[in-house]
Coordinates of C-alpha atoms and ligand atoms in Angstrom, one line a residue:
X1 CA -3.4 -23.2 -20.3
X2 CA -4.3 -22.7 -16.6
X3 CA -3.5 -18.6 -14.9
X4 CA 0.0 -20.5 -13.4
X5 CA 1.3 -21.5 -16.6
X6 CA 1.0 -17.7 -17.8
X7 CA 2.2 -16.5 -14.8
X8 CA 5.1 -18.9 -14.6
X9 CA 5.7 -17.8 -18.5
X10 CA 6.4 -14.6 -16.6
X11 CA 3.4 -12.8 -18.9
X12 CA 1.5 -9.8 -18.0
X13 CA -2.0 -11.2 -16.8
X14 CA -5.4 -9.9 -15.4
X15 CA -7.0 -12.4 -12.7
X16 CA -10.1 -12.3 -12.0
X17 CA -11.2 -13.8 -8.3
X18 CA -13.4 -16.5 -8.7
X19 CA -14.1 -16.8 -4.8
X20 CA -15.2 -12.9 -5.4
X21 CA -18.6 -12.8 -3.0
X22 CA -21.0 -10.3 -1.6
X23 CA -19.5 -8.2 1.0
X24 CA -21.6 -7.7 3.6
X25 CA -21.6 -11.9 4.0
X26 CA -17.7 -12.1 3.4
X27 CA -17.0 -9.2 6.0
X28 CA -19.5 -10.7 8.6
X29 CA -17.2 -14.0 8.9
X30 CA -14.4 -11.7 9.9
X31 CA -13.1 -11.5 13.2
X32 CA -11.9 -7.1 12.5
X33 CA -14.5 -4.7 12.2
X34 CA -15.4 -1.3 11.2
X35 CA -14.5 -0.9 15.4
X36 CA -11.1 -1.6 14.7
X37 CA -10.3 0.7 12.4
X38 CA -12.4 3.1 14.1
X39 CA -9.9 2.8 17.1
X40 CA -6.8 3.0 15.1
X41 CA -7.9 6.3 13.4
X42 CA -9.0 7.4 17.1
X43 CA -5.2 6.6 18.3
X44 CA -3.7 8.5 15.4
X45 CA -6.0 11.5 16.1
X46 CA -4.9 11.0 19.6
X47 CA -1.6 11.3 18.9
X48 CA -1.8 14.4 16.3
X49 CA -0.3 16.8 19.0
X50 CA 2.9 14.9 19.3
X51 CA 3.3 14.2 15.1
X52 CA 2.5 17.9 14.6
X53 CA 5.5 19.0 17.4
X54 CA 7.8 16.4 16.4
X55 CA 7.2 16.8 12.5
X56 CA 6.4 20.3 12.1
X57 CA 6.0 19.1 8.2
X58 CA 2.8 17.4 9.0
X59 CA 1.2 20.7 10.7
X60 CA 2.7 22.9 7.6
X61 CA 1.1 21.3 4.8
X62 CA -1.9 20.4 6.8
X63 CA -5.3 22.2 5.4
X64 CA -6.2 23.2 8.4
X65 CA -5.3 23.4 12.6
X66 CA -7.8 20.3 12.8
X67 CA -5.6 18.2 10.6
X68 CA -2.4 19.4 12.0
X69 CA -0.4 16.2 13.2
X70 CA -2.9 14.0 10.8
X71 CA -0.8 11.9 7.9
X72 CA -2.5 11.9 4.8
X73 CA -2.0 12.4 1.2
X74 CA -3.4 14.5 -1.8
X75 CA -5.9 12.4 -4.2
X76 CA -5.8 14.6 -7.7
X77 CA -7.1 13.9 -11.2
X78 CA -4.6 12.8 -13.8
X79 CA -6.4 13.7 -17.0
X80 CA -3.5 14.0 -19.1
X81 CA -2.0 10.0 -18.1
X82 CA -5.8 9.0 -18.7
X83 CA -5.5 10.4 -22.5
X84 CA -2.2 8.6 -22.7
X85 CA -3.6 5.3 -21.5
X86 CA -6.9 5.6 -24.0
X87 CA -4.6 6.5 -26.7
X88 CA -2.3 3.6 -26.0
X89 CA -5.0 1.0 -25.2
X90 CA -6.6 1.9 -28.6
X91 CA -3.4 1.5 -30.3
X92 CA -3.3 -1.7 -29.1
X93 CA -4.7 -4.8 -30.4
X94 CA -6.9 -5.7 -27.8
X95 CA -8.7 -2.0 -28.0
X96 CA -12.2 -1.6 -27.2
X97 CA -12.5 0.6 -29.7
X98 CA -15.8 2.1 -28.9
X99 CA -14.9 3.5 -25.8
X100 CA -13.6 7.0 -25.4
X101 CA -12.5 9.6 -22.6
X102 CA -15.5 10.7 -21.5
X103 CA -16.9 6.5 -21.2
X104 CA -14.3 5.2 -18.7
X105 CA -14.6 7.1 -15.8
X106 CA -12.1 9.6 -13.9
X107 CA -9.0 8.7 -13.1
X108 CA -7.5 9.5 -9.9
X109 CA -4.1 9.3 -8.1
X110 CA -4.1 8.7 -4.3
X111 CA -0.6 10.2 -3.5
X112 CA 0.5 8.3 -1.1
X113 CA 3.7 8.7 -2.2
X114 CA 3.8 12.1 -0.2
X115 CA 2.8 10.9 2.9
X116 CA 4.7 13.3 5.1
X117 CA 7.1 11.4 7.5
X118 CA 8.3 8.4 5.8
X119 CA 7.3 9.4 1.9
X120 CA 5.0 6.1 1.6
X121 CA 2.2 4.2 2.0
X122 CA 4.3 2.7 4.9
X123 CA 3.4 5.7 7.1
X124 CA -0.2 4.4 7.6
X125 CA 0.5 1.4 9.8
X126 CA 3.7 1.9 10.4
X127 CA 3.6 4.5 12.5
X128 CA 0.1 3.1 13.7
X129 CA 1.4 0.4 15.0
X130 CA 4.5 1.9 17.0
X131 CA 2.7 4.6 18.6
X132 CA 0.5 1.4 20.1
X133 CA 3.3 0.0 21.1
X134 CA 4.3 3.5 22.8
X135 CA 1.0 4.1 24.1
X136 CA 0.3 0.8 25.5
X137 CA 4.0 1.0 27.5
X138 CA 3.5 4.4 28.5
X139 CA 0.1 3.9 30.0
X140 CA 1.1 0.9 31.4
X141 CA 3.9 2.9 33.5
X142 CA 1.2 5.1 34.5
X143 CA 2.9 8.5 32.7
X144 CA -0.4 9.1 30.4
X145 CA -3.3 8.9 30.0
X146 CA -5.2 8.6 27.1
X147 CA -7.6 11.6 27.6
X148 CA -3.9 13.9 27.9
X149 CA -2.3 16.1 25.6
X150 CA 0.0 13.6 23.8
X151 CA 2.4 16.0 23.0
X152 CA 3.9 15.4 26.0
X153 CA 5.4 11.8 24.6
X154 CA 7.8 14.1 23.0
X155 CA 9.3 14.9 26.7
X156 CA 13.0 13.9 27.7
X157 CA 11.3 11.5 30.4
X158 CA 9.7 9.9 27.3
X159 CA 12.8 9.5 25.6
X160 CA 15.0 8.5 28.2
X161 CA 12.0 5.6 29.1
X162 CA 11.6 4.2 25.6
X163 CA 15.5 4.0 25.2
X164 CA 15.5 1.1 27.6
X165 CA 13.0 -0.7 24.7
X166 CA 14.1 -2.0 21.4
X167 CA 11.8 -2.4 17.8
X168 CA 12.9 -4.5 15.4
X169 CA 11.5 -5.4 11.6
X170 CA 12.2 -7.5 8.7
X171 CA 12.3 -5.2 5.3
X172 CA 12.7 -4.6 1.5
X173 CA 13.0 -0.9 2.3
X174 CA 10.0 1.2 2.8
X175 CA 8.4 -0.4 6.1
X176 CA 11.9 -0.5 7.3
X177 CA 11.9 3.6 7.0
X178 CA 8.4 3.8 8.3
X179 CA 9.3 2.2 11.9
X180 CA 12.5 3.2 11.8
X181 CA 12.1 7.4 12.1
X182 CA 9.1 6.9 14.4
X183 CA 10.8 4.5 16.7
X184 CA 14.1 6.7 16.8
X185 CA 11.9 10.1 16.9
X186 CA 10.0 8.3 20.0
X187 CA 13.6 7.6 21.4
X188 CA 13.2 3.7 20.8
X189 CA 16.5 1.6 20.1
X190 CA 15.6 0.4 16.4
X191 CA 17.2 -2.4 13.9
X192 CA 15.9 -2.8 10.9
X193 CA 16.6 -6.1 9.2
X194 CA 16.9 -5.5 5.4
X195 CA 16.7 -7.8 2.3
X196 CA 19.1 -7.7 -0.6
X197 CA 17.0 -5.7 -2.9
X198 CA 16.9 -2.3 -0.9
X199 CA 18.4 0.6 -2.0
X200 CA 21.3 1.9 -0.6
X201 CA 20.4 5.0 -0.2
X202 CA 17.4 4.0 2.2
X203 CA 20.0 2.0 4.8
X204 CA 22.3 5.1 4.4
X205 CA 19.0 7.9 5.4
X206 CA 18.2 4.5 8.4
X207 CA 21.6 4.9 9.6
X208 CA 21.6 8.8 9.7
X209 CA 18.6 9.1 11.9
X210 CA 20.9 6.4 14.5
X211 CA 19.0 3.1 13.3
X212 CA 20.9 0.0 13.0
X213 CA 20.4 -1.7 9.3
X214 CA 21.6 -5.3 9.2
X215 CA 21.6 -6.6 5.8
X216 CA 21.2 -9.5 4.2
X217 CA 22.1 -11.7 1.0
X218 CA 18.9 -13.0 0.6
X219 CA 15.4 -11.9 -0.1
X220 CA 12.9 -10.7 2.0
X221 CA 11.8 -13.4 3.5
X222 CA 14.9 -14.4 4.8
X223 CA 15.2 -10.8 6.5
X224 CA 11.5 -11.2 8.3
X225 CA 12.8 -14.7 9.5
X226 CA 16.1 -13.9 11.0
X227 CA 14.9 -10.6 12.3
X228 CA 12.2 -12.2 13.9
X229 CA 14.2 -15.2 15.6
X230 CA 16.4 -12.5 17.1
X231 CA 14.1 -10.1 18.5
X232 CA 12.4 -12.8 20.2
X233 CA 15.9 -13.5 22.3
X234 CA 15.3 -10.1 24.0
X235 CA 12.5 -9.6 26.1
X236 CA 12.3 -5.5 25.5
X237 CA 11.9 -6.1 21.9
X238 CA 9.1 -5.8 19.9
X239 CA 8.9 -7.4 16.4
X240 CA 6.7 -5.2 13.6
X241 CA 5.9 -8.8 11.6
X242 CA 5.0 -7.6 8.1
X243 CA 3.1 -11.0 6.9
X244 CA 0.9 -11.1 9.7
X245 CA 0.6 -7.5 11.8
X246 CA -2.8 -6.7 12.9
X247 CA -2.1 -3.2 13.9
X248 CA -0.1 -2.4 10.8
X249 CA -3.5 -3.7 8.8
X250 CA -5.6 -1.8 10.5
X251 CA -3.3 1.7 10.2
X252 CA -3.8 1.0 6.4
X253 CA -7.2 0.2 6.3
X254 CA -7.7 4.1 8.2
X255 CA -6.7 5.8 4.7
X256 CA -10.4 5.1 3.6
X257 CA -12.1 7.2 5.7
X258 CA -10.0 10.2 4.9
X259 CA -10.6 8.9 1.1
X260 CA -14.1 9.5 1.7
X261 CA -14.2 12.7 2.8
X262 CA -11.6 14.1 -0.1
X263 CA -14.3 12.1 -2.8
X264 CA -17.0 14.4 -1.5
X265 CA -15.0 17.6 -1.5
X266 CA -14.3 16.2 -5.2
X267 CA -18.3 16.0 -5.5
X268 CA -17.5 12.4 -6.3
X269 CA -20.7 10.2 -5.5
X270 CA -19.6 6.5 -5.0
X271 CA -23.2 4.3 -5.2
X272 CA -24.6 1.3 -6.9
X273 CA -24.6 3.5 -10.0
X274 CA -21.2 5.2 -9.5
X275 CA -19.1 2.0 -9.1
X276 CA -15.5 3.1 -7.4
X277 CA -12.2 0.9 -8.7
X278 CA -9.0 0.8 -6.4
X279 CA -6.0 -0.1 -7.9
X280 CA -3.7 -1.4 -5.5
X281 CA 0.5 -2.4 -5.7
X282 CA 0.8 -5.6 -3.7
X283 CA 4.4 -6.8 -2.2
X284 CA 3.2 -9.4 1.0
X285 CA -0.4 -7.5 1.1
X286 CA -0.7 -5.8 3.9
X287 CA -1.1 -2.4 3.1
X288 CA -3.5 -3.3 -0.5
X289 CA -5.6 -5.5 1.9
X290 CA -5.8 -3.3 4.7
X291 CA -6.9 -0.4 1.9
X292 CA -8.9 -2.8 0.6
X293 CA -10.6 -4.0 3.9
X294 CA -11.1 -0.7 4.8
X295 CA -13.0 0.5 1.8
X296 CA -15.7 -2.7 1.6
X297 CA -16.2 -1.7 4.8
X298 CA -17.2 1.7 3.9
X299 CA -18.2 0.6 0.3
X300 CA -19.2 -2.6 -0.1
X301 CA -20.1 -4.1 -3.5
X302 CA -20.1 -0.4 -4.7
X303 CA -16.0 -0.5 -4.5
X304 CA -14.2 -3.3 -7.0
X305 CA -10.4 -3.7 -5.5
X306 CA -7.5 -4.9 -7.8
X307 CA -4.3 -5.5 -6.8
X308 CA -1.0 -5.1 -9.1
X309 CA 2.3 -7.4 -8.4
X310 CA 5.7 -7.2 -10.5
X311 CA 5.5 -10.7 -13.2
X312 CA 9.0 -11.9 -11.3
X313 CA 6.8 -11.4 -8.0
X314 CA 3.6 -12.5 -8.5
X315 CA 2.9 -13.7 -4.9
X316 CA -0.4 -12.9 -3.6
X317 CA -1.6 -13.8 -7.4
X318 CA -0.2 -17.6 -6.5
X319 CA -1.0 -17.6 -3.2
X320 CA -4.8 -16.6 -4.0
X321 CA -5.0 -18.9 -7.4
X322 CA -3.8 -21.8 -5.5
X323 CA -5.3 -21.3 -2.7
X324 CA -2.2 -22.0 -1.0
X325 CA -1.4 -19.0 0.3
X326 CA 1.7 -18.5 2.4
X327 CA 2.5 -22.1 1.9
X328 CA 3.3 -21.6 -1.5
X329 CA 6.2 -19.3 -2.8
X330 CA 7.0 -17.9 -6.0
X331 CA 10.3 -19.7 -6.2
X332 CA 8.2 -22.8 -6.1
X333 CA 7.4 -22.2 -9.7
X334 CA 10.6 -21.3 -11.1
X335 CA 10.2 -17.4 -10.9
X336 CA 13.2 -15.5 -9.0
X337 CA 11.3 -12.6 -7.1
X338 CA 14.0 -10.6 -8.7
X339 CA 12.3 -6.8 -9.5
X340 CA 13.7 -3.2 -9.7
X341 CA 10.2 -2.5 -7.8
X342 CA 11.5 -2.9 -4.6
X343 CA 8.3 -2.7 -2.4
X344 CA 6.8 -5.3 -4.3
X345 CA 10.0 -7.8 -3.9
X346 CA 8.4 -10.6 -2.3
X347 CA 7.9 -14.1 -2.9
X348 CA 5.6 -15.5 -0.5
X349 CA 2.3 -14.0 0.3
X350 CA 1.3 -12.7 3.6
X351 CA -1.3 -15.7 4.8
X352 CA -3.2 -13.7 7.3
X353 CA -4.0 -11.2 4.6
X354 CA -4.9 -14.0 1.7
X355 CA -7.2 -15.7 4.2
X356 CA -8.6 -12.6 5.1
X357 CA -9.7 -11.1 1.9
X358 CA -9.6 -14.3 0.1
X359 CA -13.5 -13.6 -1.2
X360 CA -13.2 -9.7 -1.0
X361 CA -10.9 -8.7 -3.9
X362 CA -11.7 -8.5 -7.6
X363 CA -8.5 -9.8 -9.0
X364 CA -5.7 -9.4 -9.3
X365 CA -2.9 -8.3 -12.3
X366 CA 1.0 -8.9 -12.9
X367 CA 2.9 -6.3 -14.6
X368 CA 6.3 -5.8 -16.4
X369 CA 9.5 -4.0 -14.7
X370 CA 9.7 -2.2 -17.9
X371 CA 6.2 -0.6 -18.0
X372 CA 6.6 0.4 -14.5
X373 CA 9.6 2.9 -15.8
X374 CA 7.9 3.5 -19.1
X375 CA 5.0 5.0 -16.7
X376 CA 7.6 6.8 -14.1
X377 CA 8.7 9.1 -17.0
X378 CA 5.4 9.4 -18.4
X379 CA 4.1 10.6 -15.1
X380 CA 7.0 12.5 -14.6
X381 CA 6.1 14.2 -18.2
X382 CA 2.4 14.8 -18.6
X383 CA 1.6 15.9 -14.4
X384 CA 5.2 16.6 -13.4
X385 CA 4.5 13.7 -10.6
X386 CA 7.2 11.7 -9.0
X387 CA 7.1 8.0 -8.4
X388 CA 9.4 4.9 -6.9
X389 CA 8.8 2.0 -9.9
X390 CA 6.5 0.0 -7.1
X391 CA 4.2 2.7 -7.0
X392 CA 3.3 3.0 -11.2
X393 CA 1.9 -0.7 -11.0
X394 CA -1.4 0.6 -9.9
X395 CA -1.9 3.1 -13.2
X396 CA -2.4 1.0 -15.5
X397 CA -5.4 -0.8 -13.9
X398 CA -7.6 1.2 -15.3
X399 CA -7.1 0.1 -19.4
X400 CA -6.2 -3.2 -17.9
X401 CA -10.3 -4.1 -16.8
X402 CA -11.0 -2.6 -19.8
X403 CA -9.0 -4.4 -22.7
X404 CA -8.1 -7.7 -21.8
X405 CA -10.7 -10.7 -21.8
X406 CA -10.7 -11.2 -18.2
X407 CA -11.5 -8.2 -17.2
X408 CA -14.3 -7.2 -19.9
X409 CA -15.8 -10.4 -18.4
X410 CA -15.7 -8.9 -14.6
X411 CA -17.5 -5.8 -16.1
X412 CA -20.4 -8.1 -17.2
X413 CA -20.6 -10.7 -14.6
X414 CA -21.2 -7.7 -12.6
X415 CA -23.5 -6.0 -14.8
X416 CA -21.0 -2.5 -14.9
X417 CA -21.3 -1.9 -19.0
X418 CA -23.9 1.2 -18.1
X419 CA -22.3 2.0 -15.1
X420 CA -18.9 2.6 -16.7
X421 CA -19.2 6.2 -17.6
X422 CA -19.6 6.9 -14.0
X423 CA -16.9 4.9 -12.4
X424 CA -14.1 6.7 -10.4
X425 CA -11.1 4.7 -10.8
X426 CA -8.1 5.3 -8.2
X427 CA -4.4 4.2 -8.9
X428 CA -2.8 4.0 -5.5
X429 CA 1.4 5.9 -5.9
X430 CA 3.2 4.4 -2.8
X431 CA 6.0 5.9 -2.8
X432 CA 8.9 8.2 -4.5
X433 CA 8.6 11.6 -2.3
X434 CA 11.9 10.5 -0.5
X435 CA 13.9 8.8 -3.7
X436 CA 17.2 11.3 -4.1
X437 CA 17.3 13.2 -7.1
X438 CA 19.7 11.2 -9.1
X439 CA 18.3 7.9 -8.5
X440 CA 14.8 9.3 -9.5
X441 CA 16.8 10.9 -12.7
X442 CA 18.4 7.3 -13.6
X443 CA 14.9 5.9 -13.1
X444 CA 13.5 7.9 -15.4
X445 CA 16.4 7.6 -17.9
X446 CA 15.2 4.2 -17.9
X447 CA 11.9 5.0 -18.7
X448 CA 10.6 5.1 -22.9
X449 CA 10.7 8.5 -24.3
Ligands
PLP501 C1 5.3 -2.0 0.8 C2 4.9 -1.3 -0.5 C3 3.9 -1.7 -1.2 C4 3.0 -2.9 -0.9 O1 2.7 -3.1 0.5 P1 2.7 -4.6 1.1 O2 2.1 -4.4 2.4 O3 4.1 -5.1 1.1 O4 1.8 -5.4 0.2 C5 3.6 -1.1 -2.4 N1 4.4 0.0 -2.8 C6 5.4 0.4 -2.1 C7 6.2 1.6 -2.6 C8 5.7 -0.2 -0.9 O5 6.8 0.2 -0.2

């Protein structure tokens, strides 16, 4: 039995990379640097005056005037969903017994689910990527400069400019919210083209902030395609293109540096002895690989990233195993991309992204719809935290690389056994803060008791 039979048998599996390398070789064949993302987190910094005016919840929750404007998340131990994991891995028949709480590590969850503005991980190079866009026609005009206050963007003059220029984006949901309140905020005309699978109630929030939502019968690939073809018929539109944006890589790969400095206020020490293990929910890969990008950069073979896909949506985990990338597509193998978690609902990979991190990333996991609601009300029960199904898939991780096969074998190859007990491992939420309160209730109703 080869990885794609299992994965075609729609099983749960845990892949391990065998293209895995050494960092600083793999990141040196790269065309993006650490200067990249250096000068993405400079534009967001840059443009903290204007997200602080314009979203006074960024500046309210902020920890201090410094980070007023600045879109970042909470990372917070989750002690009791640890015990619940150990218990239910040594339950389990494939328990490594011998290990207990105190032998696995910390577990952490980045909570990127409450990233102010848009309520996901879509907020990083999202709005990254349109106030570029903004920034690059504004200075272009000559009406800023980048050494300004860039409150003034929120001006009427601002406005009424922008409103001559349109933004357009293919969708399953969150990405569409993302552009679509910082393009309307900014006074762009907006359409956001979305695939079958997205909620309602995200068109219906879309359409209240003066977005138009054209939808579609089909997945999302469908929507990035069509979208696409008909921005390109209009010369003032700019197309955010999901399976191969720079800029919106690059906006994710800023959360690392942030990540950093909230591990050392956590006295967390992240060395060749403190191994760190990202867990990461993948739909076309952008924002896993730009998280993941960002942290060898900072990391390097001290950081081990996973990524976690629905089993109806495996399609990074084909693209990577196959080495096919983007020309192969779940629906090539019989499986119907069809998944409650509606982030993740996609059924051919992002190329750029598999190329690019082809020898960076651990491996990779598939999980089942089920478990992600089993986990949504468990979450909900033991740290009264709220999560959209997508963003549970990174969670289990953690008892993942430590029961099955494959990954007991990536702890050795890698000579971790020793190293265990002081391994941080991080399950990245990406999204739920925005999921209305009845649809969050009938998610967890759906969840085990
Ligand atoms: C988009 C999304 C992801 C994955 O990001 P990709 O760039 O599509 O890989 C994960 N979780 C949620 C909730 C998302 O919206």
């Amino acid at each position: 039995m080869t990885i794609i039979d299992d994965v075609k048998a729609l099983k749960e599996v845990f892949w391990i990379n065998p293209k895995y390398g050494k960092s600083e070789i793999e990141l040196e064949k790269l065309s993006l640097s650490i200067d990249d993302v250096n000068e993405a987190e400079s534009r967001l910094k840059r443009f903290a005056p204007y997200i602080a005016k314009v979203f006074p919840e960024t500046a309210e929750s902020a920890e201090s005037a410094e980070s007023a404007g600045i879109i970042e998340s909470p990372l917070i131990e989750i002690p009791k969903m640890k015990k619940f994991l150990i218990e239910e891995m040594q339950s389990s028949e494939m328990a490594s017994s011998e290990l207990t709480f105190n032998e696995i590590g910390n577990l952490l969850l980045k909570c990127d689910s409450h990233l102010p503005i848009a309520g996901s991980i879509k907020a990083r190079g999202g709005i990254n990527t349109i106030l570029k866009h903004a920034e690059e026609l504004a200075i272009a005009n000559g009406m800023i400069s980048p050494d300004e206050d860039y409150s003034k963007f929120a001006n009427n003059e601002f406005q009424q400019f922008f409103s001559n220029y349109n933004i357009a984006v293919g969708s399953t949901g969150n990405l569409g919210l993302s552009i679509g309140i910082i393009s309307a905020k900014l006074g762009f005309g907006v359409t956001v083209h979305m695939s079958s699978d997205a909620k309602q109630w995200k068109k219906d929030l879309l359409r209240s902030k003066g977005v138009t939502v054209v939808e579609y019968e089909s997945d999302y690939s469908k929507a990035v395609e069509e979208g696409r073809k008909l921005s390109n018929l209009d010369l003032k539109s700019f197309f955010i293109d999901d399976e191969n944006s720079v800029d919106l890589f690059l906006g994710y790969a800023v959360a690392n540096k942030r990540l950093k400095a909230q591990l050392k206020d956590l006295n967390i020490l992240v060395d060749e002895n403190n191994p760190l293990f990202l867990y990461l929910p993948c739909g076309v890969g952008g924002a896993p690989g730009g998280i993941a990008f960002g942290a060898k950069l900072l990391w390097g073979d001290n950081v081990h990233c996973f990524f976690a896909e629905p089993t109806h949506s495996p399609c990074m985990l084909v693209g990577m195993a196959t080495g096919l990338h983007d020309k192969i597509c779940v629906q090539d193998l019989g499986i119907d991309n069809v998944t409650d978690a509606d982030g993740l609902a996609v059924g051919r990979p992002s190329g750029f992204i598999g190329k690019t991190l082809e020898y960076l990333i651990s491996g990779i996991y598939t999980i089942e719809d089920q478990t992600l609601y089993d986990l949504l009300r468990k979450m909900a029960d033991l740290e009264n935290i709220w999560l959209e199904p997508s963003a549970l898939a990174g969670v289990p991780g953690i008892t993942r690389l430590l029961s099955t096969d494959s990954g007991k074998n990536y702890i050795e190859l890698h000579h971790l056994e020793t190293k265990m007990k002081n391994a941080t491992h991080i399950a990245w939420a990406t999204g739920g803060s925005l999921v209305p309160k009845d649809i969050m209730n009938s998610y967890y109703l759906k969840g085990k008791k």
